[in-house]
Amino acid sequence: MSVTWRHLPAPAREIASAAQDAVAAAQARDAGAYEPAVARLAAADRSGLVLGAVVRLLLEQTNPDGLDGDDVRRVLEGCVRSAAQWWPDVDPHVLLVLLASALGVYEPADDENPPGPVAVAGHGPLLVADLLAVTGRPLAGYLEAAFAEVARTELHD
């Protein structure tokens, strides 16, 4: 299914399109298609915020009773194992930071540099693809919900 995202402003449209392409490439384990989609996603301002909201929504849906350390470990290990087979640049630490950030529990230490836009763009779609495999649902609905959540948060801040 192809979604045009015409109803979104241009910056959000680019995030949605790039996210769809990156997640589709991750689902297909296609490194050749993944790299340019990740580059587009990294160049899109606020894409990490949207991907984080998608990851959080997926985590909530796949773990309706809440998450504990074992659940986070399971998600992390599954994603690393799956991605490492086709994308050698996967970094478990970046995935862990993204998971913790999506859950609102990540506070970088004073001497720590959090992952930048390229690392977030390169790893967020891996998490999304893995979590989508559990739900069996398409990305579009989660992106719509993530954009709505980001807009609502920005409106109230």
Tab-separated table of C-alpha atoms in Angstrom:
chain	number	residue	atom	x	y	z
A	1	MET	CA	0.000	0.000	0.000
A	2	SER	CA	1.361	3.379	-0.993
A	3	VAL	CA	0.372	6.459	1.004
A	4	THR	CA	0.920	9.920	-0.496
A	5	TRP	CA	0.730	11.938	2.729
A	6	ARG	CA	-0.613	14.947	0.760
A	7	HIS	CA	-2.553	16.146	3.771
A	8	LEU	CA	0.665	16.761	5.730
A	9	PRO	CA	2.875	19.854	5.523
A	10	ALA	CA	5.933	19.359	3.291
A	11	PRO	CA	8.444	18.652	6.122
A	12	ALA	CA	6.167	16.042	7.681
A	13	ARG	CA	5.470	14.557	4.244
A	14	GLU	CA	9.205	14.038	3.732
A	15	ILE	CA	9.573	12.367	7.142
A	16	ALA	CA	6.628	10.061	6.444
A	17	SER	CA	7.872	9.146	2.976
A	18	ALA	CA	11.461	8.555	4.089
A	19	ALA	CA	10.314	6.572	7.139
A	20	GLN	CA	8.099	4.377	4.981
A	21	ASP	CA	10.963	3.750	2.557
A	22	ALA	CA	13.461	2.989	5.344
A	23	VAL	CA	11.092	0.660	7.209
A	24	ALA	CA	10.139	-1.126	3.977
A	25	ALA	CA	13.841	-1.603	3.161
A	26	ALA	CA	14.467	-2.920	6.692
A	27	GLN	CA	11.545	-5.318	6.383
A	28	ALA	CA	12.942	-6.529	3.050
A	29	ARG	CA	16.498	-6.606	4.461
A	30	ASP	CA	17.617	-4.534	1.512
A	31	ALA	CA	20.766	-2.620	2.459
A	32	GLY	CA	20.934	-0.991	-0.972
A	33	ALA	CA	17.522	0.622	-0.507
A	34	TYR	CA	18.046	1.233	3.212
A	35	GLU	CA	21.050	3.545	2.874
A	36	PRO	CA	19.389	6.261	0.719
A	37	ALA	CA	16.176	6.108	2.758
A	38	VAL	CA	18.186	6.560	5.956
A	39	ALA	CA	20.050	9.508	4.408
A	40	ARG	CA	16.718	11.164	3.550
A	41	LEU	CA	15.403	10.464	7.036
A	42	ALA	CA	18.538	11.874	8.683
A	43	ALA	CA	18.204	15.062	6.641
A	44	ALA	CA	14.579	15.573	7.698
A	45	ASP	CA	14.319	17.798	10.765
A	46	ARG	CA	12.466	16.176	13.683
A	47	SER	CA	12.417	12.707	12.130
A	48	GLY	CA	13.880	11.259	15.334
A	49	LEU	CA	10.984	12.675	17.321
A	50	VAL	CA	8.474	11.053	14.977
A	51	LEU	CA	10.322	7.716	14.931
A	52	GLY	CA	10.507	7.765	18.722
A	53	ALA	CA	6.753	8.276	18.938
A	54	VAL	CA	6.175	5.385	16.519
A	55	VAL	CA	8.456	3.117	18.573
A	56	ARG	CA	6.657	4.083	21.782
A	57	LEU	CA	3.248	3.408	20.233
A	58	LEU	CA	4.420	0.032	18.976
A	59	LEU	CA	5.944	-0.875	22.339
A	60	GLU	CA	2.698	0.019	24.083
A	61	GLN	CA	0.675	-2.084	21.669
A	62	THR	CA	2.971	-5.104	21.769
A	63	ASN	CA	3.298	-4.950	25.564
A	64	PRO	CA	-0.153	-3.938	26.850
A	65	ASP	CA	0.720	-4.958	30.410
A	66	GLY	CA	3.809	-2.749	30.434
A	67	LEU	CA	7.478	-3.443	29.875
A	68	ASP	CA	10.092	-4.745	32.226
A	69	GLY	CA	13.816	-5.247	31.747
A	70	ASP	CA	13.318	-8.668	30.189
A	71	ASP	CA	10.904	-7.215	27.617
A	72	VAL	CA	13.362	-4.464	26.674
A	73	ARG	CA	16.170	-7.035	26.424
A	74	ARG	CA	14.000	-9.244	24.195
A	75	VAL	CA	13.194	-6.349	21.841
A	76	LEU	CA	16.815	-5.223	21.743
A	77	GLU	CA	18.281	-8.687	21.171
A	78	GLY	CA	15.707	-9.575	18.532
A	79	CYS	CA	16.322	-6.367	16.622
A	80	VAL	CA	20.116	-6.690	16.768
A	81	ARG	CA	20.040	-10.322	15.630
A	82	SER	CA	17.665	-9.579	12.792
A	83	ALA	CA	19.459	-6.460	11.554
A	84	ALA	CA	22.992	-7.824	11.890
A	85	GLN	CA	22.222	-10.401	9.207
A	86	TRP	CA	21.922	-7.736	6.517
A	87	TRP	CA	23.082	-4.399	7.978
A	88	PRO	CA	26.543	-4.647	9.575
A	89	ASP	CA	26.423	-1.094	10.978
A	90	VAL	CA	23.818	-1.981	13.608
A	91	ASP	CA	24.897	-0.701	17.029
A	92	PRO	CA	23.181	-2.267	20.070
A	93	HIS	CA	23.985	0.778	22.213
A	94	VAL	CA	22.209	3.137	19.813
A	95	LEU	CA	19.182	0.812	19.734
A	96	LEU	CA	19.125	0.734	23.545
A	97	VAL	CA	19.279	4.537	23.720
A	98	LEU	CA	16.428	4.782	21.204
A	99	LEU	CA	14.330	2.315	23.190
A	100	ALA	CA	14.993	4.150	26.447
A	101	SER	CA	14.277	7.507	24.793
A	102	ALA	CA	11.003	6.261	23.330
A	103	LEU	CA	10.008	5.138	26.808
A	104	GLY	CA	11.008	8.487	28.316
A	105	VAL	CA	13.666	7.022	30.615
A	106	TYR	CA	16.878	8.105	28.881
A	107	GLU	CA	18.939	10.824	30.510
A	108	PRO	CA	22.397	11.140	28.940
A	109	ALA	CA	25.289	11.526	31.340
A	110	ASP	CA	27.110	14.849	31.274
A	111	ASP	CA	30.049	13.272	29.443
A	112	GLU	CA	27.902	11.287	26.992
A	113	ASN	CA	27.033	12.334	23.478
A	114	PRO	CA	23.605	10.994	22.570
A	115	PRO	CA	23.192	9.466	19.120
A	116	GLY	CA	22.939	12.082	16.394
A	117	PRO	CA	20.415	12.314	13.559
A	118	VAL	CA	22.314	9.879	11.318
A	119	ALA	CA	22.473	7.203	14.036
A	120	VAL	CA	18.811	7.728	14.955
A	121	ALA	CA	17.761	7.561	11.296
A	122	GLY	CA	19.854	4.439	10.801
A	123	HIS	CA	18.513	2.566	13.799
A	124	GLY	CA	14.949	3.793	14.367
A	125	PRO	CA	13.564	2.058	11.277
A	126	LEU	CA	15.179	-1.203	12.425
A	127	LEU	CA	13.205	-1.063	15.671
A	128	VAL	CA	10.034	-0.067	13.871
A	129	ALA	CA	10.361	-2.905	11.339
A	130	ASP	CA	10.940	-5.465	14.096
A	131	LEU	CA	7.997	-4.244	16.164
A	132	LEU	CA	5.714	-4.060	13.117
A	133	ALA	CA	6.455	-7.731	12.468
A	134	VAL	CA	4.866	-8.494	15.840
A	135	THR	CA	1.734	-6.428	15.184
A	136	GLY	CA	1.242	-7.440	11.557
A	137	ARG	CA	-0.112	-3.948	10.881
A	138	PRO	CA	1.107	-1.336	8.400
A	139	LEU	CA	3.284	1.601	9.373
A	140	ALA	CA	0.902	4.285	8.060
A	141	GLY	CA	-1.469	4.228	11.035
A	142	TYR	CA	1.392	4.503	13.498
A	143	LEU	CA	2.897	7.403	11.582
A	144	GLU	CA	-0.460	9.201	11.591
A	145	ALA	CA	-0.751	8.693	15.346
A	146	ALA	CA	2.854	9.811	15.888
A	147	PHE	CA	2.338	13.029	13.908
A	148	ALA	CA	-0.828	13.738	15.890
A	149	GLU	CA	1.009	13.122	19.155
A	150	VAL	CA	3.926	15.369	18.186
A	151	ALA	CA	1.523	18.124	17.109
A	152	ARG	CA	-0.450	17.815	20.353
A	153	THR	CA	2.743	17.951	22.431
A	154	GLU	CA	4.027	21.000	20.569
A	155	LEU	CA	0.690	22.749	20.935
A	156	HIS	CA	0.781	22.314	24.717
A	157	ASP	CA	4.438	23.271	25.183
